[in-house]
mmCIF file of C-alpha atoms in Angstrom:
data_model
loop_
_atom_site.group_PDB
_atom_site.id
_atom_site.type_symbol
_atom_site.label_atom_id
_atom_site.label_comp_id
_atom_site.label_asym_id
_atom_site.label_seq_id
_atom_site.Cartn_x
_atom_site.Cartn_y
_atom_site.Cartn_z
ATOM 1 C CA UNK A 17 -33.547 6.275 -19.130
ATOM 2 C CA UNK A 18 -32.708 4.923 -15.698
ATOM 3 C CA UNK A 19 -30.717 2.446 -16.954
ATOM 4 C CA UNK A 20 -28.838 4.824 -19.384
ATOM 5 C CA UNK A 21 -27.672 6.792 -16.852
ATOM 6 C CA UNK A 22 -26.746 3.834 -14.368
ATOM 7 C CA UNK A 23 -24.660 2.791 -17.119
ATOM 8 C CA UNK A 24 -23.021 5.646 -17.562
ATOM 9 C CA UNK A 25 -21.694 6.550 -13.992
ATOM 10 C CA UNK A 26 -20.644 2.529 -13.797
ATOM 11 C CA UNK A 27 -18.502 3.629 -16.767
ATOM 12 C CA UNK A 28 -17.035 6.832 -15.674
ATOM 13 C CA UNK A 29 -16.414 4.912 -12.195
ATOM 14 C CA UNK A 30 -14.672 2.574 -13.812
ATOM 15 C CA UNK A 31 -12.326 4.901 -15.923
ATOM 16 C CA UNK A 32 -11.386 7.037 -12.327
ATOM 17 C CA UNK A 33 -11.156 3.683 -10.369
ATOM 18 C CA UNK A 34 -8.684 2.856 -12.541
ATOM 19 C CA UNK A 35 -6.317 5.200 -15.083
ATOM 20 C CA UNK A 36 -2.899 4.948 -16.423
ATOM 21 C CA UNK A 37 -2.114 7.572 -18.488
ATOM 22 C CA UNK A 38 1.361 8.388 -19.865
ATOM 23 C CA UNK A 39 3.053 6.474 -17.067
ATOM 24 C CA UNK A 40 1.057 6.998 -14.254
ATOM 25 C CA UNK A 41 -1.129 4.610 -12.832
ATOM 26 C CA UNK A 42 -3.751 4.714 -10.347
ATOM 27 C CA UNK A 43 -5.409 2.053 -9.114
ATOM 28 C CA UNK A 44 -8.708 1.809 -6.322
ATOM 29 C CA UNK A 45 -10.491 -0.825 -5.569
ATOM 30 C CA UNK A 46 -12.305 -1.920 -2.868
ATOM 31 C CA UNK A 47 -11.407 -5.225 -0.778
ATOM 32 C CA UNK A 48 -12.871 -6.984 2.345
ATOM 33 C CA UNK A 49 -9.997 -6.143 4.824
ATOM 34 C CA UNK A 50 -9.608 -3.988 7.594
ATOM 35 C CA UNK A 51 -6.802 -1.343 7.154
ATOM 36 C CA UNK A 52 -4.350 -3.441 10.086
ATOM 37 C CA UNK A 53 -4.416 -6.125 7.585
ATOM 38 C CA UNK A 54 -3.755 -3.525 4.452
ATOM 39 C CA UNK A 55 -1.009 -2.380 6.327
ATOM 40 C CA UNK A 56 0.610 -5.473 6.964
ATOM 41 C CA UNK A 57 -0.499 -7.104 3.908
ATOM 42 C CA UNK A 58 1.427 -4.324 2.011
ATOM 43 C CA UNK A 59 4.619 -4.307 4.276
ATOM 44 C CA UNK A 60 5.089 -8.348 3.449
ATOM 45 C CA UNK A 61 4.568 -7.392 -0.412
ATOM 46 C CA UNK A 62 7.080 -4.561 -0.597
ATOM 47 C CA UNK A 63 9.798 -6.874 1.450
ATOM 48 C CA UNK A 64 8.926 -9.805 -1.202
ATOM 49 C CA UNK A 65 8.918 -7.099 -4.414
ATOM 50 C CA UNK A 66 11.944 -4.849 -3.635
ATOM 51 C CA UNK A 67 15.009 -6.470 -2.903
ATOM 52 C CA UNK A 68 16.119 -4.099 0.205
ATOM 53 C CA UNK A 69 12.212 -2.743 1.372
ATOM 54 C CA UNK A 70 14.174 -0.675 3.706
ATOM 55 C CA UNK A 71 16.028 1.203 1.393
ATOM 56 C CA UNK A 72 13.321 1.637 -1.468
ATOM 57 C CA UNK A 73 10.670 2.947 1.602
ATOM 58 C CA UNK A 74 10.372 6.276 2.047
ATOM 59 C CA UNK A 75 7.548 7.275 3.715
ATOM 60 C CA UNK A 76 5.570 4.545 6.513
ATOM 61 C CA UNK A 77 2.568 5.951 7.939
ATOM 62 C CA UNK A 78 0.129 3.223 9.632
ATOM 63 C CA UNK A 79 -1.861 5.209 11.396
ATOM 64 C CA UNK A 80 -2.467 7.606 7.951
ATOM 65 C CA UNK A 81 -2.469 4.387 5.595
ATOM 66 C CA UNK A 82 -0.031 5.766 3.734
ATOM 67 C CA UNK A 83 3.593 4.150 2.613
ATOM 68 C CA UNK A 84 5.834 5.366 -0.139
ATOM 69 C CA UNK A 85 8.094 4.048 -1.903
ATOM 70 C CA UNK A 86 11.030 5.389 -4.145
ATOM 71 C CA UNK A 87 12.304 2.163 -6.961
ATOM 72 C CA UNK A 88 14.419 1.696 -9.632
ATOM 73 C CA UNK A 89 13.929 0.065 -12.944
ATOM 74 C CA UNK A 90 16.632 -1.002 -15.220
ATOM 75 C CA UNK A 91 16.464 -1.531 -18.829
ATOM 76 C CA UNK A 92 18.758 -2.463 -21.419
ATOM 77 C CA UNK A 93 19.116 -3.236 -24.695
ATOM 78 C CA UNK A 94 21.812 -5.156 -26.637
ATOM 79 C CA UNK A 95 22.795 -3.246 -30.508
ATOM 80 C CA UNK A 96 25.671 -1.883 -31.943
ATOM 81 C CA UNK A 97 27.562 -4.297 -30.073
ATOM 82 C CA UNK A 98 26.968 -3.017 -27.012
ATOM 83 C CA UNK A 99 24.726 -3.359 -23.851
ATOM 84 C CA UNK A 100 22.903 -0.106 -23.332
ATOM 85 C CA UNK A 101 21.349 0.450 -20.103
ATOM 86 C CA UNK A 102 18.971 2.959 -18.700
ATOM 87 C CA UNK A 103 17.962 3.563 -15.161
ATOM 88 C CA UNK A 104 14.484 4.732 -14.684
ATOM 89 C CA UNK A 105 13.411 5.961 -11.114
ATOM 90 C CA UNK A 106 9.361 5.805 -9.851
ATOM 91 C CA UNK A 107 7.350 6.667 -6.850
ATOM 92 C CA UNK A 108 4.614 3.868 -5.977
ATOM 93 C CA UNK A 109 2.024 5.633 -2.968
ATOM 94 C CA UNK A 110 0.214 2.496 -1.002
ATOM 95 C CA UNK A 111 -2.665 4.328 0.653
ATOM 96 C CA UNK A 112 -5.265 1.859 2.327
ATOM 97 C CA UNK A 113 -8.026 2.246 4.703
ATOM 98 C CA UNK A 114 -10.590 -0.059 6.227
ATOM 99 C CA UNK A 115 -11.996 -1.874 3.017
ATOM 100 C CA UNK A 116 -10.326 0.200 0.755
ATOM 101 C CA UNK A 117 -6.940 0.339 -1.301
ATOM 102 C CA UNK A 118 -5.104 2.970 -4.013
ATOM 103 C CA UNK A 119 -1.796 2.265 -5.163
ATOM 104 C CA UNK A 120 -0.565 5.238 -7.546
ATOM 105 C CA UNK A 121 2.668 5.192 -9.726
ATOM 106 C CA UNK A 122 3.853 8.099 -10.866
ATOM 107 C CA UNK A 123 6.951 10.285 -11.214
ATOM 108 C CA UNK A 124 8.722 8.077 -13.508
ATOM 109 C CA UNK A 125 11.998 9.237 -15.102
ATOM 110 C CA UNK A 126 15.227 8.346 -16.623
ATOM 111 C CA UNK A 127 17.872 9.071 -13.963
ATOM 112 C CA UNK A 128 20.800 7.766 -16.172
ATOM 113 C CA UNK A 129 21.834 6.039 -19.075
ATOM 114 C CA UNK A 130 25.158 3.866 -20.019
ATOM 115 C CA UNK A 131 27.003 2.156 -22.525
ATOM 116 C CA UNK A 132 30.075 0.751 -21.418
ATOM 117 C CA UNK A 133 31.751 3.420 -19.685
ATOM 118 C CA UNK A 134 30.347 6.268 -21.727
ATOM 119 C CA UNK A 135 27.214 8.280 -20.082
ATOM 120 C CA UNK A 136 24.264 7.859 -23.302
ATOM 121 C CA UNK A 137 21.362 10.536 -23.426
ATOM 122 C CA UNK A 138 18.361 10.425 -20.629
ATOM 123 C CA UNK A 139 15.426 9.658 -22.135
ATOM 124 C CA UNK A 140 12.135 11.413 -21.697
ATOM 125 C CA UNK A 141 9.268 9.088 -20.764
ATOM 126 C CA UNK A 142 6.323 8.647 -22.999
ATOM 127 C CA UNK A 143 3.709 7.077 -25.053
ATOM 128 C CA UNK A 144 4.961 8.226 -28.485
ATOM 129 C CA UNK A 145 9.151 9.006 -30.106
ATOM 130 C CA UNK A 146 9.926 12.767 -29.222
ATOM 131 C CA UNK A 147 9.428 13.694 -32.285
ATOM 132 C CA UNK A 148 11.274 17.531 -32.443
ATOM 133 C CA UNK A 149 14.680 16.037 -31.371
ATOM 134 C CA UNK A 150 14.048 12.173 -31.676
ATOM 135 C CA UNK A 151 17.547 10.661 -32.062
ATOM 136 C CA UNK A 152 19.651 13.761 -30.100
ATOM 137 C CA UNK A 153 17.458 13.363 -27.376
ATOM 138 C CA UNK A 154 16.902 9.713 -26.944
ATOM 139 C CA UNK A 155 19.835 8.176 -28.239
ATOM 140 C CA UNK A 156 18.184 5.429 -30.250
ATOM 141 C CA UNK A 157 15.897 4.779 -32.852
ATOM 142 C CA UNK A 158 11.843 5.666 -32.749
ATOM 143 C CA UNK A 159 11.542 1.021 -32.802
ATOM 144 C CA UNK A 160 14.383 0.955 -30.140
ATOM 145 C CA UNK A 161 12.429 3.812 -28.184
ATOM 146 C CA UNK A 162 8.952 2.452 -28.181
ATOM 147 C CA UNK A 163 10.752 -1.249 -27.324
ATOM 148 C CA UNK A 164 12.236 0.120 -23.938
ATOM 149 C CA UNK A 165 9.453 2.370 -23.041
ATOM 150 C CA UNK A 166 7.100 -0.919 -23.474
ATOM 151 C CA UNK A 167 9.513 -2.770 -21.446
ATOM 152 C CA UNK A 168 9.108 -0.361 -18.767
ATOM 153 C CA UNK A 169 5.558 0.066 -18.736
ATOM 154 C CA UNK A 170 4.912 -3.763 -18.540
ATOM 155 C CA UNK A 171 7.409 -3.906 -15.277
ATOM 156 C CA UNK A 172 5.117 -0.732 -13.509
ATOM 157 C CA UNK A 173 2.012 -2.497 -14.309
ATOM 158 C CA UNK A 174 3.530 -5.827 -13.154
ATOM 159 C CA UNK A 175 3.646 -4.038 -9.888
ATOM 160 C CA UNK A 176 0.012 -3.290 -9.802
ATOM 161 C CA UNK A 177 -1.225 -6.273 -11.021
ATOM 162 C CA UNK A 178 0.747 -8.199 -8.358
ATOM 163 C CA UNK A 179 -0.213 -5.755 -5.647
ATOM 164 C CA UNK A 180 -3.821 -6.407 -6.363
ATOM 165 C CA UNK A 181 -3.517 -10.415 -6.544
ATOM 166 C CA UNK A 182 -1.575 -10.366 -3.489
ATOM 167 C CA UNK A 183 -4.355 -8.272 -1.667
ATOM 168 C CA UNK A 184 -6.697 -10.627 -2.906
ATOM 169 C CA UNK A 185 -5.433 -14.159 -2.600
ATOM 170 C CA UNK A 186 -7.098 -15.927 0.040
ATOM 171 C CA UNK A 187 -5.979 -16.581 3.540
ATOM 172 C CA UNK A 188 -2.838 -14.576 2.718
ATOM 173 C CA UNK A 189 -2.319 -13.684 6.509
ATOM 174 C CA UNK A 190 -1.971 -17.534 7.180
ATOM 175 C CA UNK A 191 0.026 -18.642 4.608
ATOM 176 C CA UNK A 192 2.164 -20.237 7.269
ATOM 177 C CA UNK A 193 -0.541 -22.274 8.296
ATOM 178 C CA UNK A 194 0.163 -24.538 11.597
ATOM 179 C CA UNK A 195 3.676 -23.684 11.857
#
């Protein structure tokens, strides 16, 4: 019985450690670093992740382990003869404290959309087509739809899963070495 319900609270750990739902993610996990070396650790990976770190961070609180930052993600697709692009904005919140980490994505949207000159529908974010106005409110197909929103969702979770393995890789503080 012991073991039953040991097994059950590793699970349900497991699912809050780690969630994305509907694009959000949030990630927690528990590292052996002290939150100076979070702090800087996640300074270098924003300035080596974001092409201008100073313009994508919003918020940069050390002493609360917080930093927040504000990106942009660009997608396009190629039909009709044309190269459609939509811009999709995100919040990603770093919060770290002494042997612990969260990063949380959230607050994804389409801030514009393009073809050529012409301004092209936003698109809502989600899992599944909108189903009620589909084509009107998307601008493209339920395949075309699912193909960009996949796109997306790979680039946010690229930026966890590099977050984490550059947390993790070892002796990252001295990858200069004897400079």
């Amino acid at each position: 019985m012991k073991k039953v319900i040991l097994t059950t609270i590793s699970i349900l750990f497991m699912t809050i450690s780690y969630a994305q739902t509907n694009f959000k993610w949030d990630k927690i996990d528990s590292i052996a670093k002290n939150k100076n070396e979070l702090y800087s650790l996640t300074k270098m990976f924003i300035g080596e992740t974001w092409k201008s770190a100073q313009n994508v961070i919003q918020n940069d609180d050390k002493e609360g382990g917080a930093i927040l930052v504000k990106g942009l993600s660009v997608q396009s697709l190629y039909y009709q003869m044309n190269d459609h692009k939509w811009t999709f904005s995100y919040t990603v919140k770093f919060l770290f404290k002494d042997n612990k980490y969260r990063v949380v994505i959230e607050d994804v949207y389409c801030q514009s959309a393009r073809v050529a000159q012409y301004e092209w529908p936003h698109m809502p974010v989600a899992d599944t087509y909108p189903t009620e106005k589909g084509l009107k409110t998307t601008g493209v197909n339920e395949e075309r739809y699912l193909e960009i929103m996949t796109s997306l969702k790979k680039e946010l979770q690229s930026i966890v899963d590099s977050y984490e393995n550059y947390l993790k890789k070892e002796n990252s503080n001295s990858n200069n070495g004897d400079w």
